[in-house]
Short mmCIF file of C-alpha atoms and ligand atoms in Angstrom, two decimals:
data_model
loop_
_atom_site.label_atom_id
_atom_site.label_comp_id
_atom_site.label_asym_id
_atom_site.label_seq_id
_atom_site.Cartn_x
_atom_site.Cartn_y
_atom_site.Cartn_z
CA MET A 1407 113.27 102.52 83.04
CA ALA A 1408 114.47 106.01 83.89
CA ALA A 1409 111.45 107.36 82.04
CA VAL A 1410 109.10 105.16 84.07
CA ARG A 1411 110.75 106.27 87.28
CA SER A 1412 110.42 109.85 86.26
CA ARG A 1413 106.73 109.38 85.48
CA LEU A 1414 106.10 107.77 88.86
CA HIS A 1415 108.02 110.64 90.44
CA LYS A 1416 105.70 113.11 88.70
CA SER A 1417 102.60 111.13 89.59
CA LEU A 1418 103.58 111.05 93.23
CA LEU A 1419 104.25 114.76 93.22
CA ARG A 1420 100.77 115.30 91.84
CA ILE A 1421 99.27 113.09 94.51
CA CYS A 1422 101.41 114.71 97.19
CA GLY A 1423 100.36 118.10 95.95
CA HIS A 1424 96.78 117.09 96.21
CA PHE A 1425 97.14 115.80 99.74
CA ARG A 1426 99.12 118.82 100.80
CA HIS A 1427 96.32 120.92 99.49
CA LYS A 1428 93.71 118.74 101.15
CA HIS A 1429 95.32 117.78 104.43
CA GLY A 1430 98.48 119.82 104.90
CA HIS A 1431 100.53 116.79 105.81
CA ILE A 1432 102.86 116.60 102.87
CA SER A 1433 106.39 117.77 102.55
CA VAL A 1434 108.07 117.35 99.22
CA THR A 1435 111.73 118.23 99.06
CA GLY A 1436 114.12 118.17 96.14
CA ALA A 1437 115.83 115.07 97.44
CA SER A 1438 113.07 113.01 98.91
CA TYR A 1439 109.36 112.61 99.32
CA HIS A 1440 107.73 112.40 102.65
CA PHE A 1441 104.51 111.16 101.36
CA ASP A 1442 102.16 111.25 104.30
CA ALA A 1443 99.00 110.53 102.41
CA PHE A 1444 96.01 109.85 104.57
CA LEU A 1445 93.61 107.07 103.78
CA GLY A 1446 90.78 108.47 105.77
CA VAL A 1447 91.85 106.48 108.81
CA GLY A 1448 94.66 108.71 109.98
CA GLN A 1449 97.37 106.37 108.70
CA VAL A 1450 100.53 107.31 106.87
CA LEU A 1451 100.43 105.70 103.48
CA PHE A 1452 104.15 105.32 102.82
CA HIS A 1453 107.41 107.16 102.65
CA ILE A 1454 109.39 106.99 99.45
CA PRO A 1455 112.85 108.45 99.39
CA LYS A 1456 113.47 109.44 95.81
CA ASN A 1457 116.55 107.30 95.42
CA GLN A 1458 114.69 104.20 96.51
CA TYR A 1459 112.57 103.59 93.46
CA HIS A 1460 113.00 100.13 92.26
CA VAL A 1461 112.01 98.78 88.92
CA LEU A 1462 110.95 95.19 88.52
CA HIS A 1463 111.96 93.20 85.49
CA ARG A 1464 108.94 92.75 83.28
CA HIS A 1465 109.62 89.13 82.52
CA GLN A 1466 110.50 87.72 85.88
CA GLN A 1467 109.28 84.22 86.48
CA SER A 1468 105.88 84.42 88.08
CA CYS A 1469 105.04 82.86 91.36
CA CYS A 1470 102.30 83.10 93.97
CA ALA A 1471 101.62 81.74 97.41
CA ALA A 1472 99.78 78.81 95.94
CA ASP A 1473 102.73 78.08 93.63
CA VAL A 1474 105.08 78.02 96.58
CA GLN A 1475 102.77 75.69 98.40
CA ARG A 1476 102.69 73.27 95.49
CA SER A 1477 106.28 73.43 94.35
CA SER A 1478 108.32 73.23 97.48
CA PRO A 1479 108.57 70.55 100.12
CA GLY A 1480 109.57 72.99 102.80
CA HIS A 1481 111.84 75.63 101.46
CA THR A 1482 111.97 78.09 98.67
CA THR A 1483 115.11 79.81 97.45
CA ALA A 1484 116.07 83.34 96.50
CA LEU A 1485 113.46 85.16 94.47
CA HIS A 1486 115.51 87.79 92.69
CA PRO A 1487 119.12 86.69 92.64
CA ASN A 1488 120.03 89.15 89.89
CA ARG A 1489 117.90 92.05 90.91
CA PRO A 1490 119.82 95.32 90.92
CA SER A 1491 117.88 96.72 93.81
CA SER A 1492 119.24 99.27 96.22
CA ASN A 1493 116.95 98.72 99.14
CA ARG A 1494 115.12 95.43 98.67
CA PRO A 1495 116.51 92.86 101.07
CA GLN A 1496 118.48 90.19 99.27
CA HIS A 1497 117.44 86.62 100.01
CA ASP A 1498 120.69 84.85 99.43
CA LYS A 1499 119.78 82.41 102.17
CA ILE A 1500 117.11 79.71 102.19
CA VAL A 1501 113.67 81.14 102.94
CA HIS A 1502 111.12 78.88 104.58
CA ASN A 1503 107.99 78.12 102.65
CA PRO A 1504 105.36 80.32 104.35
CA TYR A 1505 102.60 77.81 103.79
CA LYS A 1506 104.58 75.00 105.45
CA LEU A 1507 105.08 77.04 108.61
CA VAL A 1508 101.34 77.14 109.30
CA GLU A 1509 100.39 74.00 107.41
CA GLU A 1510 98.86 72.33 110.44
CA GLU A 1511 96.28 75.10 110.93
CA LEU A 1512 95.80 75.91 107.26
CA GLY A 1513 95.40 72.29 106.20
CA THR A 1514 92.12 71.92 108.06
CA LEU A 1515 90.81 75.45 107.53
CA SER A 1516 88.15 74.68 104.90
CA GLN A 1517 86.85 71.69 106.87
CA ASP A 1518 86.83 73.70 110.10
CA ILE A 1519 84.80 76.45 108.41
CA LYS A 1520 82.41 73.96 106.87
CA ARG A 1521 81.80 72.53 110.34
CA GLU A 1522 80.86 76.01 111.55
CA ILE A 1523 78.36 76.61 108.77
CA VAL A 1524 76.39 73.42 109.26
CA THR A 1525 72.66 74.14 109.35
CA ASP A 1526 69.46 72.16 109.29
CA SER A 1527 68.84 73.54 105.82
CA SER A 1528 71.00 71.36 103.63
CA GLU A 1529 70.63 73.73 100.65
CA LEU A 1530 71.83 76.76 102.62
CA ALA A 1531 74.78 74.74 103.96
CA GLU A 1532 75.59 73.59 100.43
CA ILE A 1533 75.51 77.10 98.99
CA ALA A 1534 77.40 78.66 101.90
CA GLY A 1535 79.99 75.88 101.79
CA TYR A 1536 80.43 76.01 98.00
CA TYR A 1537 83.59 78.14 98.04
CA PHE A 1538 85.17 76.41 101.02
CA ASP A 1539 86.53 73.68 98.80
CA GLY A 1540 90.22 74.34 99.40
CA LYS A 1541 90.60 75.94 95.95
CA GLY A 1542 91.11 79.53 97.11
CA LYS A 1543 94.62 80.80 97.71
CA ALA A 1544 94.00 81.10 101.46
CA PHE A 1545 96.33 84.08 101.28
CA ARG A 1546 94.66 85.95 104.13
CA PRO A 1547 94.52 83.14 106.70
CA MET A 1548 98.11 82.22 105.85
CA ILE A 1549 99.27 85.74 106.67
CA VAL A 1550 97.11 85.97 109.78
CA LEU A 1551 98.46 82.67 111.14
CA LEU A 1552 102.04 83.67 110.40
CA MET A 1553 101.52 87.04 112.04
CA ALA A 1554 100.03 85.29 115.08
CA ARG A 1555 103.14 83.14 115.38
CA ALA A 1556 105.43 86.13 114.83
CA CYS A 1557 103.64 88.06 117.57
CA ASN A 1558 103.68 85.13 119.96
CA ILE A 1559 107.40 84.55 119.49
CA HIS A 1560 107.98 88.23 119.94
CA ASN A 1561 105.93 88.26 123.06
CA ASP A 1562 107.43 85.10 124.55
CA ALA A 1563 103.99 83.53 124.34
CA GLY A 1564 105.44 80.43 122.69
CA ASN A 1565 105.93 79.26 119.17
CA CYS A 1566 102.42 78.10 118.42
CA VAL A 1567 99.14 79.67 117.32
CA LEU A 1568 96.61 80.23 120.11
CA PRO A 1569 93.13 78.73 119.51
CA ALA A 1570 91.58 82.23 119.47
CA GLN A 1571 94.12 83.35 116.86
CA LYS A 1572 93.27 80.34 114.72
CA LYS A 1573 89.63 81.38 114.98
CA ILE A 1574 90.59 84.82 113.63
CA ALA A 1575 92.17 83.16 110.58
CA MET A 1576 88.88 81.31 110.00
CA ILE A 1577 86.78 84.42 110.56
CA THR A 1578 89.00 86.38 108.17
CA GLU A 1579 88.50 83.80 105.42
CA MET A 1580 84.75 83.72 106.10
CA ILE A 1581 84.40 87.52 105.90
CA HIS A 1582 86.48 87.47 102.71
CA THR A 1583 84.33 84.73 101.19
CA ALA A 1584 81.06 86.41 102.15
CA SER A 1585 82.29 89.57 100.44
CA LEU A 1586 83.21 87.61 97.30
CA VAL A 1587 79.70 86.11 97.20
CA HIS A 1588 78.11 89.56 97.45
CA ASP A 1589 80.61 91.07 95.05
CA ASP A 1590 79.68 88.53 92.40
CA VAL A 1591 76.03 89.48 92.77
CA ILE A 1592 76.83 93.19 92.43
CA ASP A 1593 79.03 92.55 89.37
CA ALA A 1594 76.72 89.86 87.96
CA ALA A 1595 79.79 87.63 87.68
CA ASP A 1596 79.37 84.20 86.16
CA THR A 1597 82.59 82.64 87.37
CA ARG A 1598 84.75 82.62 90.45
CA ARG A 1599 87.81 80.45 91.08
CA ASN A 1600 87.36 78.70 87.76
CA LYS A 1601 83.88 77.53 88.57
CA SER A 1602 80.38 78.90 88.17
CA SER A 1603 79.61 81.63 90.67
CA ILE A 1604 77.00 81.06 93.38
CA ASN A 1605 74.66 83.62 91.79
CA LEU A 1606 74.86 81.80 88.48
CA VAL A 1607 74.09 78.41 90.00
CA TRP A 1608 71.49 79.36 92.61
CA GLY A 1609 70.41 82.86 91.58
CA GLN A 1610 70.89 86.28 93.15
CA LYS A 1611 68.52 85.99 96.08
CA LYS A 1612 70.01 82.80 97.46
CA ALA A 1613 73.53 84.10 96.81
CA ILE A 1614 72.83 87.24 98.87
CA LEU A 1615 71.38 85.18 101.68
CA ALA A 1616 74.29 82.73 101.59
CA GLY A 1617 76.71 85.67 101.88
CA ASP A 1618 74.70 87.03 104.81
CA TYR A 1619 74.68 83.60 106.40
CA ILE A 1620 78.48 83.16 106.15
CA LEU A 1621 78.87 86.64 107.65
CA SER A 1622 76.49 85.84 110.51
CA ILE A 1623 78.36 82.63 111.33
CA ALA A 1624 81.63 84.58 111.29
CA SER A 1625 80.08 87.19 113.62
CA MET A 1626 78.94 84.54 116.07
CA ALA A 1627 82.39 82.93 116.09
CA LEU A 1628 83.83 86.38 116.74
CA ALA A 1629 81.43 87.06 119.61
CA ARG A 1630 82.35 83.72 121.20
CA LEU A 1631 85.93 84.95 121.57
CA ARG A 1632 84.59 87.26 124.28
CA ASN A 1633 87.13 89.96 123.55
CA GLU A 1634 85.49 93.34 123.11
CA GLN A 1635 88.50 94.94 121.45
CA VAL A 1636 88.82 92.15 118.91
CA VAL A 1637 85.09 92.24 118.15
CA SER A 1638 85.38 95.96 117.54
CA ILE A 1639 88.47 95.55 115.30
CA LEU A 1640 86.82 93.00 113.03
CA SER A 1641 83.49 94.79 112.96
CA GLN A 1642 85.37 97.76 111.55
CA VAL A 1643 86.40 95.52 108.65
CA ILE A 1644 82.79 94.81 107.75
CA GLU A 1645 81.96 98.48 107.77
CA ASP A 1646 85.02 99.20 105.61
CA LEU A 1647 84.12 96.48 103.12
CA VAL A 1648 80.65 97.85 102.62
CA ARG A 1649 81.80 101.46 102.45
CA GLY A 1650 84.63 100.54 100.07
CA GLU A 1651 82.23 98.78 97.75
CA PHE A 1652 79.86 101.73 97.99
CA MET A 1653 82.66 104.14 97.09
CA GLN A 1654 83.32 102.03 94.03
CA LEU A 1655 79.74 102.35 92.86
CA GLY A 1656 80.04 106.06 92.29
CA SER A 1657 83.38 107.57 91.32
CA LYS A 1658 82.50 110.74 89.49
CA GLU A 1659 84.79 112.75 91.65
CA GLU A 1660 87.05 115.54 90.38
CA GLU A 1661 90.00 114.50 88.26
CA ASN A 1662 92.57 115.52 90.88
CA GLU A 1663 90.72 113.58 93.59
CA ARG A 1664 90.51 110.36 91.64
CA PHE A 1665 93.69 108.74 92.82
CA ALA A 1666 93.04 109.58 96.47
CA HIS A 1667 89.53 108.16 96.11
CA TYR A 1668 90.93 105.01 94.51
CA LEU A 1669 93.50 104.49 97.30
CA LYS A 1670 90.93 105.07 100.02
CA LYS A 1671 88.57 102.62 98.36
CA THR A 1672 91.42 100.12 98.01
CA PHE A 1673 92.16 100.33 101.69
CA LYS A 1674 88.54 99.77 102.66
CA LYS A 1675 87.75 97.06 100.11
CA THR A 1676 90.89 95.01 100.46
CA ALA A 1677 93.52 96.19 102.91
CA SER A 1678 91.33 96.74 105.97
CA LEU A 1679 90.64 93.01 106.29
CA LEU A 1680 94.32 92.10 106.34
CA ALA A 1681 95.34 95.07 108.49
CA ASN A 1682 92.70 94.50 111.13
CA SER A 1683 92.99 90.71 111.15
CA CYS A 1684 96.74 91.06 111.77
CA LYS A 1685 95.96 93.59 114.49
CA ALA A 1686 93.43 91.21 116.08
CA VAL A 1687 95.93 88.35 116.41
CA ALA A 1688 98.47 90.75 117.89
CA VAL A 1689 95.90 91.85 120.48
CA LEU A 1690 95.06 88.23 121.28
CA GLY A 1691 98.79 87.55 121.64
CA ARG A 1692 98.88 90.34 124.24
CA CYS A 1693 101.39 92.35 122.24
CA THR A 1694 102.35 95.90 123.11
CA GLU A 1695 100.64 98.73 121.27
CA ASP A 1696 103.78 99.28 119.20
CA ILE A 1697 103.89 95.69 117.99
CA THR A 1698 100.14 95.69 117.41
CA GLU A 1699 100.62 98.73 115.18
CA VAL A 1700 103.41 96.95 113.32
CA ALA A 1701 101.06 94.02 112.66
CA TYR A 1702 98.38 96.43 111.43
CA GLN A 1703 100.76 98.32 109.15
CA TYR A 1704 102.19 95.13 107.70
CA GLY A 1705 98.68 93.90 106.85
CA ARG A 1706 97.65 97.27 105.48
CA ASN A 1707 100.61 97.55 103.11
CA ILE A 1708 100.34 93.94 102.01
CA GLY A 1709 96.62 94.49 101.35
CA ILE A 1710 97.16 97.58 99.22
CA ALA A 1711 99.97 95.92 97.26
CA PHE A 1712 97.75 92.85 96.76
CA GLN A 1713 94.91 94.93 95.33
CA LEU A 1714 97.26 96.94 93.07
CA ILE A 1715 98.53 93.67 91.63
CA ASP A 1716 94.95 92.43 91.29
CA ASP A 1717 94.08 95.57 89.33
CA LEU A 1718 97.14 95.17 87.17
CA LEU A 1719 96.42 91.48 86.47
CA ASP A 1720 93.02 92.50 85.15
CA PHE A 1721 94.95 94.09 82.26
CA VAL A 1722 97.76 91.61 81.71
CA SER A 1723 96.44 88.20 82.69
CA CYS A 1724 94.07 85.88 80.88
CA ASP A 1725 90.65 84.61 81.96
CA GLN A 1726 91.76 81.03 82.55
CA VAL A 1727 94.66 81.89 84.81
CA MET A 1728 92.58 84.34 86.87
CA GLY A 1729 89.59 82.01 87.13
CA LYS A 1730 87.34 84.96 86.20
CA PRO A 1731 87.07 87.20 83.13
CA THR A 1732 89.81 89.80 82.71
CA ALA A 1733 89.41 93.46 81.63
CA ALA A 1734 86.43 93.04 83.87
CA ASP A 1735 87.03 96.29 85.72
CA LEU A 1736 86.72 98.44 82.59
CA LYS A 1737 83.59 96.55 81.59
CA LEU A 1738 82.18 97.31 85.03
CA GLY A 1739 82.99 100.99 84.52
CA LEU A 1740 85.86 100.98 87.02
CA ALA A 1741 89.01 103.04 86.61
CA THR A 1742 91.78 101.34 88.57
CA ALA A 1743 95.44 102.32 88.96
CA PRO A 1744 96.65 101.28 85.47
CA VAL A 1745 94.00 103.49 83.85
CA LEU A 1746 94.54 106.36 86.27
CA PHE A 1747 98.27 106.34 85.53
CA ALA A 1748 97.63 105.95 81.80
CA ALA A 1749 95.38 109.02 81.85
CA GLN A 1750 98.46 111.14 82.49
CA SER A 1751 99.78 110.23 79.04
CA TYR A 1752 96.36 109.96 77.41
CA PRO A 1753 94.11 112.71 78.84
CA GLU A 1754 91.33 111.46 76.50
CA LEU A 1755 90.84 108.74 79.11
CA ASN A 1756 89.41 111.28 81.56
CA ALA A 1757 86.17 111.66 79.61
CA MET A 1758 85.83 107.87 79.40
CA ILE A 1759 86.47 107.52 83.13
CA MET A 1760 83.74 110.11 83.78
CA ARG A 1761 81.21 108.20 81.71
CA ARG A 1762 82.41 104.89 83.15
CA PHE A 1763 83.44 103.50 79.75
CA THR A 1764 79.82 103.31 78.65
CA HIS A 1765 80.21 104.50 75.03
CA GLU A 1766 80.72 101.92 72.40
CA GLY A 1767 84.42 101.17 71.96
CA ASP A 1768 85.42 102.85 75.25
CA VAL A 1769 86.59 99.61 76.87
CA GLU A 1770 88.75 98.63 73.88
CA THR A 1771 90.18 102.15 73.46
CA ALA A 1772 90.98 102.42 77.15
CA ARG A 1773 92.61 99.00 77.11
CA ASP A 1774 94.78 100.02 74.14
CA MET A 1775 95.81 103.24 75.83
CA VAL A 1776 96.78 101.42 79.00
CA ALA A 1777 98.81 98.96 76.89
CA LYS A 1778 100.60 101.81 75.10
CA SER A 1779 101.25 103.73 78.31
CA ASP A 1780 103.36 102.78 81.31
CA GLY A 1781 100.28 102.51 83.53
CA VAL A 1782 100.88 98.86 84.31
CA GLU A 1783 104.53 99.47 85.11
CA GLN A 1784 103.69 102.38 87.39
CA THR A 1785 101.05 100.31 89.16
CA ARG A 1786 103.63 97.61 89.76
CA LEU A 1787 106.07 100.18 91.11
CA LEU A 1788 103.47 101.51 93.51
CA ALA A 1789 102.69 97.96 94.66
CA GLU A 1790 106.38 97.44 95.21
CA GLN A 1791 106.60 100.51 97.43
CA HIS A 1792 103.89 99.04 99.63
CA SER A 1793 105.61 95.69 99.65
CA LEU A 1794 108.82 97.40 100.77
CA GLU A 1795 106.97 99.27 103.48
CA ALA A 1796 105.49 95.99 104.73
CA ILE A 1797 109.00 94.52 104.88
CA ARG A 1798 110.25 97.62 106.66
CA GLN A 1799 107.59 97.17 109.33
CA LEU A 1800 108.84 93.63 110.01
CA ARG A 1801 112.15 95.00 111.27
CA HIS A 1802 110.37 95.77 114.53
CA LEU A 1803 109.52 92.10 115.10
CA ALA A 1804 111.85 89.58 116.69
CA LYS A 1805 114.01 87.80 114.11
CA SER A 1806 112.67 84.38 113.26
CA GLU A 1807 111.92 82.13 110.32
CA ILE A 1808 108.33 83.39 110.58
CA GLN A 1809 109.47 86.97 110.26
CA SER A 1810 111.48 86.14 107.13
CA SER A 1811 108.50 84.24 105.71
CA LEU A 1812 106.29 87.30 106.14
CA SER A 1813 108.95 89.26 104.31
CA HIS A 1814 109.03 86.62 101.58
CA ILE A 1815 105.25 86.91 101.16
CA ALA A 1816 105.60 90.64 100.61
CA GLU A 1817 107.90 89.80 97.70
CA ILE A 1818 106.03 86.94 96.09
CA LEU A 1819 102.72 88.76 96.07
CA LEU A 1820 104.25 91.16 93.55
CA LYS A 1821 104.69 88.30 91.13
CA ARG A 1822 101.50 86.40 91.58
CA THR A 1823 99.69 85.51 88.41
CA LYS A 1824 96.23 84.96 89.87
C1 GRG B 1982 79.30 90.90 102.87
C2 GRG B 1982 81.30 91.55 104.26
C3 GRG B 1982 80.43 91.81 103.10
C4 GRG B 1982 80.71 92.88 102.28
C5 GRG B 1982 79.85 93.39 101.21
C6 GRG B 1982 80.64 93.24 98.18
C7 GRG B 1982 81.36 93.92 99.29
C8 GRG B 1982 80.58 94.48 100.43
C9 GRG B 1982 82.69 94.04 99.28
C10 GRG B 1982 83.56 93.48 98.21
C11 GRG B 1982 84.95 93.21 98.73
C12 GRG B 1982 85.81 92.50 97.71
C13 GRG B 1982 85.27 91.30 97.02
C14 GRG B 1982 87.06 92.93 97.46
C15 GRG B 1982 87.97 92.31 96.46
C16 GRG B 1982 89.17 91.76 97.16
C17 GRG B 1982 89.93 90.80 96.28
C18 GRG B 1982 91.11 91.30 95.55
C19 GRG B 1982 89.52 89.55 96.19
C20 GRG B 1982 90.26 88.46 95.51
O1 GRG B 1982 91.01 87.81 96.51
P1 GRG B 1982 91.83 86.49 96.21
O2 GRG B 1982 92.53 86.62 94.90
O3 GRG B 1982 90.68 85.41 96.09
O4 GRG B 1982 92.67 86.19 97.40
P2 GRG B 1982 90.71 83.86 96.43
O5 GRG B 1982 89.71 83.29 95.47
O6 GRG B 1982 92.10 83.30 96.21
O7 GRG B 1982 90.27 83.76 97.87
#
């Protein structure tokens, strides 16, 4: 474990060095990092005091939001009773099941969305409604609804979710789903959520149009909120999604820029949606700028941690559990965090990254090197730092069962299996 910590330490120094060189915002001292890495949006990435590294046990029981939803009638207990952590909050008390706290709104989410996407073309409605079958994790709307409640409590606006905030949860899930539909076309994916992808069933052209249609319905719902600031916040997400995906298409950047490029892409492709959706419900709850920023930062860190775990699962999970083929990223030519970390021990990977794993045997060799390296472990550690930062942000919110549920989510996302 000490060796893994030391490797992460070195990796961060390299990244810090790069950012210092690039942006002049880094200070690295002997005792601690002040890792002010910029994600192209003027945000501090995270701060990691050196003595706060925390190593997860490899074989902890896995759990995800959906597991919590299924397994608990209303409560879930301590996640890591034996964890030797220095700074991770200990949950020795009962933690409320996050899903249960917003069950009323979440329970009807798919049906509510399906009602929005009704059209006189029954085929378009069928295709657009195909993924709103209640089988997704609904991770994003769950967080958005919880954040709405946390903000409202904080702001004395009551203990419920405002109708406009509920609409944001729906819009968030619709934007997410539209991006999945388009992503599957770009990646020529055959499966999604353990069923045939839209592009496989109906073909590329109809899949693209169905994605556009879901996005247009989401945009109209957004416009109907008649809140210029919120429209602007969520429009930013759409721009980020497209730009993030575009960044992913071409990553032949210099070796020392690769990690920064990957983190920036990760923010745009995944974290921006959560960050800005959390921000939007804070704005609708009439929160102060400080609390709105807390909501944004919580969503941003959760989003980055979520994507890091997603990238890690592509190496360690199996197709059936994920509901889509694994090692898919390498096959698509993508170098995610586990590979980028592994390249520090196996510099041969750099040439493969450059040619996007196109030579025969590249995918298998790269997979082996990742398995032999501590790339997966380092990716998990980085995800944990973001999870911790998300929890740290919550300290600024009023204490409530919602606040502790948001904290609980930051923990369980590290151990999701799909
Ligand atoms: C049409 C808005 C729009 C964008 C086009 C294709 C594209 C640009 C962006 C792709 C964005 C994307 C699919 C990012 C991946 C994010 C991610 C980790 C998705 C998996 O999320 P889960 O596991 O999925 O929460 P479920 O199935 O549970 O909803």
